[in-house]
Every structure is written in C-alpha cells, then in structure tokens.
XYZ file of C-alpha atoms in Angstrom:
263
model
C -0.023 0.088 0.002
C 1.321 3.458 -0.831
C 2.150 5.747 2.035
C -0.605 8.139 3.198
C 2.142 10.242 5.017
C 5.801 9.796 5.403
C 6.331 12.365 8.202
C 4.522 12.675 11.556
C 4.352 15.273 14.324
C 3.406 13.924 17.774
C 2.619 16.836 19.991
C -0.039 18.918 21.757
C -3.566 19.677 20.459
C -2.506 23.253 19.418
C -0.623 21.691 16.427
C -3.862 20.916 14.487
C -3.682 24.121 12.739
C -0.242 23.368 11.582
C -1.793 21.228 8.761
C -3.346 22.423 5.548
C -6.622 20.676 4.614
C -6.332 17.865 7.326
C -8.283 14.612 6.880
C -8.993 12.321 9.791
C -7.924 8.712 9.781
C -9.160 6.218 12.406
C -6.532 3.437 12.714
C -6.997 0.108 14.543
C -3.836 -1.526 16.013
C -2.913 -4.771 17.543
C -2.032 -2.779 20.777
C -5.334 -1.005 21.231
C -6.525 2.521 20.388
C -4.176 5.393 19.760
C -4.513 8.636 21.703
C -6.761 10.098 18.904
C -7.614 9.630 15.236
C -4.653 10.595 13.111
C -4.961 13.913 11.078
C -3.199 13.918 7.765
C -2.608 17.102 5.753
C 0.125 19.086 3.848
C 3.058 20.968 5.152
C 5.629 22.463 2.947
C 4.456 20.173 -0.033
C 4.698 16.963 2.013
C 2.041 14.809 3.505
C 2.275 14.962 7.347
C 0.345 13.077 9.963
C -0.416 14.692 13.250
C -1.232 12.825 16.516
C -2.093 14.720 19.725
C -0.030 12.680 22.291
C -2.334 13.201 25.244
C -5.536 13.123 23.195
C -7.778 15.603 21.586
C -8.793 17.263 24.841
C -5.484 16.585 26.675
C -7.336 13.863 28.686
C -4.426 11.285 28.825
C -1.868 11.691 31.596
C 1.624 10.677 30.509
C 1.607 7.164 32.207
C -1.673 6.302 30.543
C -0.772 7.109 26.922
C -0.738 4.007 24.741
C 2.615 4.706 23.155
C 2.700 1.375 21.215
C -0.666 2.060 19.605
C 0.476 5.655 18.710
C 3.694 4.581 16.977
C 2.116 1.563 15.195
C -0.735 3.630 13.844
C 1.590 6.144 12.403
C 3.867 3.489 10.809
C 0.770 1.770 9.238
C 0.076 5.039 7.414
C 3.728 4.908 5.972
C 5.364 7.263 8.382
C 9.112 6.868 8.383
C 10.221 10.195 10.244
C 8.793 11.401 13.463
C 9.213 14.962 14.864
C 8.345 14.960 18.547
C 7.863 18.456 20.180
C 7.450 18.212 23.997
C 7.445 20.348 27.099
C 10.423 19.848 29.429
C 11.775 21.026 32.825
C 15.314 22.442 33.002
C 17.717 20.879 35.310
C 20.966 22.922 34.910
C 21.705 26.537 34.375
C 22.820 26.089 30.704
C 19.093 26.113 29.712
C 16.255 28.625 30.708
C 12.500 28.770 30.151
C 11.760 29.615 26.608
C 14.759 27.749 25.280
C 14.236 25.048 22.499
C 16.674 22.114 22.843
C 17.239 18.999 20.723
C 18.701 16.586 23.135
C 21.099 13.841 22.048
C 20.765 11.391 24.972
C 17.902 9.940 26.957
C 17.739 8.286 30.552
C 14.504 6.282 31.197
C 13.275 6.377 34.811
C 9.703 5.358 33.961
C 8.074 2.370 35.512
C 5.042 0.134 34.381
C 5.005 1.169 30.718
C 4.917 -1.280 27.832
C 8.406 -0.532 26.512
C 8.693 -2.740 23.397
C 6.850 -4.526 20.632
C 9.008 -7.535 21.206
C 7.314 -10.133 23.373
C 9.307 -13.275 22.586
C 12.783 -14.263 21.535
C 16.234 -12.762 22.174
C 15.998 -9.537 20.210
C 18.246 -6.696 21.362
C 17.871 -3.159 19.975
C 20.893 -0.858 19.316
C 19.919 2.353 21.126
C 23.251 3.998 22.205
C 22.150 7.034 20.220
C 18.434 7.385 20.719
C 17.724 10.335 18.324
C 18.330 10.392 14.570
C 21.311 12.462 13.696
C 19.944 13.394 10.325
C 16.625 14.577 11.762
C 18.612 16.451 14.446
C 20.581 18.308 11.776
C 17.360 19.305 9.848
C 15.743 20.715 13.118
C 18.944 22.661 14.183
C 19.102 24.218 10.660
C 15.465 25.408 10.824
C 16.242 27.791 13.763
C 19.781 28.953 14.645
C 18.602 29.797 18.269
C 17.907 26.103 19.154
C 20.276 24.449 21.493
C 22.008 21.302 20.377
C 22.727 18.405 22.762
C 21.924 17.387 26.396
C 20.491 14.553 28.152
C 16.692 14.159 28.828
C 15.591 12.191 31.821
C 12.112 10.765 31.488
C 10.101 10.162 34.715
C 6.828 8.367 35.210
C 4.641 11.259 36.329
C 2.050 12.599 36.578
C 3.533 14.193 39.640
C 6.547 16.489 39.319
C 9.795 15.722 40.990
C 10.600 16.289 44.642
C 13.500 18.915 45.271
C 15.836 15.939 46.152
C 15.029 14.074 42.982
C 15.648 17.130 40.866
C 18.959 17.780 42.476
C 19.906 14.155 41.934
C 19.091 14.356 38.287
C 21.044 17.586 37.861
C 23.989 16.086 39.727
C 24.225 13.323 37.130
C 24.793 16.049 34.500
C 21.384 15.661 32.984
C 19.984 18.749 31.285
C 16.191 18.170 30.833
C 13.261 16.334 32.516
C 10.223 15.097 30.764
C 7.332 12.612 31.223
C 6.642 11.366 27.610
C 9.876 10.804 25.907
C 10.098 7.163 26.830
C 9.214 4.661 25.551
C 8.226 6.786 22.564
C 11.756 7.001 21.089
C 12.570 3.279 21.461
C 9.343 2.190 19.944
C 9.993 4.414 16.922
C 13.437 2.758 16.646
C 11.938 -0.768 16.761
C 9.462 0.253 13.890
C 12.441 1.584 11.810
C 11.376 5.176 12.209
C 13.798 8.190 12.408
C 12.708 10.099 15.504
C 13.849 13.314 17.090
C 12.690 15.232 20.239
C 12.190 18.960 20.104
C 12.104 19.983 23.656
C 10.693 23.329 24.890
C 11.877 24.305 28.367
C 8.855 25.631 30.263
C 10.303 25.872 33.804
C 13.218 25.174 35.958
C 12.596 21.908 37.856
C 12.114 21.978 41.697
C 15.680 21.524 42.663
C 17.262 23.653 40.147
C 16.863 26.763 42.196
C 16.157 27.150 45.873
C 12.652 28.287 46.779
C 11.230 27.419 43.385
C 8.878 24.714 42.238
C 6.690 24.034 39.112
C 2.935 24.016 38.560
C 0.893 22.737 35.628
C -0.664 26.026 34.715
C 2.706 27.836 34.244
C 3.932 24.896 32.139
C 0.877 25.022 29.897
C 0.942 28.847 29.675
C 4.600 29.051 28.529
C 4.027 26.228 25.913
C 1.105 28.157 24.505
C 3.361 31.330 24.346
C 5.849 29.425 22.183
C 3.431 27.492 20.010
C 3.891 29.609 16.935
C 7.568 29.392 17.198
C 7.435 25.582 17.370
C 5.081 25.497 14.375
C 7.706 27.615 12.482
C 10.537 25.210 13.350
C 8.397 22.155 12.292
C 7.435 23.780 9.015
C 11.020 24.714 8.144
C 12.248 21.257 9.221
C 9.627 19.356 7.098
C 10.586 21.472 4.028
C 14.313 20.248 4.425
C 14.026 16.654 5.747
C 16.487 14.135 4.419
C 15.434 10.955 2.716
C 15.230 8.248 5.489
C 16.301 5.550 3.093
C 19.541 3.960 4.170
C 19.590 5.778 7.574
C 20.748 3.453 10.469
C 17.484 4.175 12.265
C 15.684 2.197 9.520
C 18.183 -0.507 8.902
C 19.022 -1.727 12.448
C 17.096 -4.905 12.046
C 18.863 -6.234 8.971
C 20.049 -9.828 9.613
C 17.919 -9.999 12.964
C 14.819 -12.184 13.024
C 11.969 -9.934 14.216
C 9.374 -11.347 16.652
C 6.819 -8.873 15.498
C 5.599 -7.513 12.153
C 6.497 -4.047 11.037
C 3.351 -2.594 9.297
C-alpha cells in the first residue's frame, strides 16, 4: 500500500492548525486505540500526519498514553520520520525557560509502561544514540537559536519531581526532565522510524533553584506562548527533511529475526 504520510508530528492539540486541509484517519492497531484519530494534511508540500499525544482534549496523563498504539498507527500510514515536540523542565543553568533544545541522549526512569513490541525471543535493540542524527541536523538548521545536545531524563509522572529528585538528576549532569519521551523514542526505533525530540523548556525543575517549584498552569502557559515558534520550526524542518532511506534508524534490524511484524 502506498504511504498516506511519510512524516509525523506527535505533539499537543494546538498543532492541529499546523496542517493544511487535514483529513482524519481512524486506525486500529494490535495494541489498542491510539491517543486520537490521526490527522493527515500538507506541510511544505509534504504529507504529514499529526497525532495529539495526550488526546484531543488533553485527557490522557503521561503514564496512561498508549505509546505502542500511537507509533504503530503512524507506521501503518507509511510514516518513516517522526518529529516529537514536547514540554520539558530544565535541570541545569545552561538552559532557561523559553529555550528550545534538541537533546542527544535519554535516560529512562519510567516504571510500568509497555516498553517494546518484542514479546518473545532474544532480540536486542541498538539504542546507544536514541535520536536520529539526520533529523537532528534538519531541526537545528530550521532555527539557529535552538540549543543542540543534552540529556533528557524521562520520569513516570504525573507528579513533578521532589526537590531531592531534581537535585539528584542535575547532579548526574542531565539537562532536561520530561514525562513522555520514553518509551516513545525506543518504539520508533523498533519500527525503523527516524525520531527526534524537540524540547521546549517551560520551567526550571524544583531542585534547580532554591525556593522554586513548578505547577501545571505555568507549564501550559509557556508552551502556548511558544506554540507559533514551534510551528515555524516544524514547517522549516519538514521542508528540508532528508531521505530516510539508508539511515541507520531504518536498517538496524537487517539480519535480525523480528518477533513482530512491522506494518
């Protein structure tokens, strides 16, 4: 079947207006229902699928998102490249609220999430570099003010960190903290999709500065303030995306017997 879309954006509900002439696609998956029907439209002359990570009304907390269904649904439409804007907290003083960062490393501190499509057999994923280098280059070229590099630690949520936890994460040298980046990136790799996180720093986490903390409303407010900038980054990135054919993200499984079917 020919691809309906070859690029996807997984993000907040405000990105619906990012697409021209969107059409809704309801997709069934072996792993249940995705967060919402997929909207497919045009961006910079390319067919792009959009999926609201938390649902149309932001009804899904991070630990209840069906990450496997989301990635599988996108791959079934033909998506090979995934751009994943997300809200993050800052852990170290090299970042500040309002910064956009493309991390190059990930630390998973989640618990209880379905982490893989692999359910039988000894199949081991190469994941030393969790984000696609070629997509990273395209995002950085889209906006010279974007910060390159840094480690994003992903926690279970939905609560924010204690001050002691934040200080511990910062002490490890980690730069950003988030609740949705895992297992999203690893599942994309299993499906041979190129994937990059585009992280908007909405706050400094509880332990980053004495006397401060973080609340949901301030996170949402800063994300809304930067929505148009993120849309511009995505539009410019889509226009300059490299061909995924031959990328190591899409060829990792050569010679390995898969225990699941890639749609």
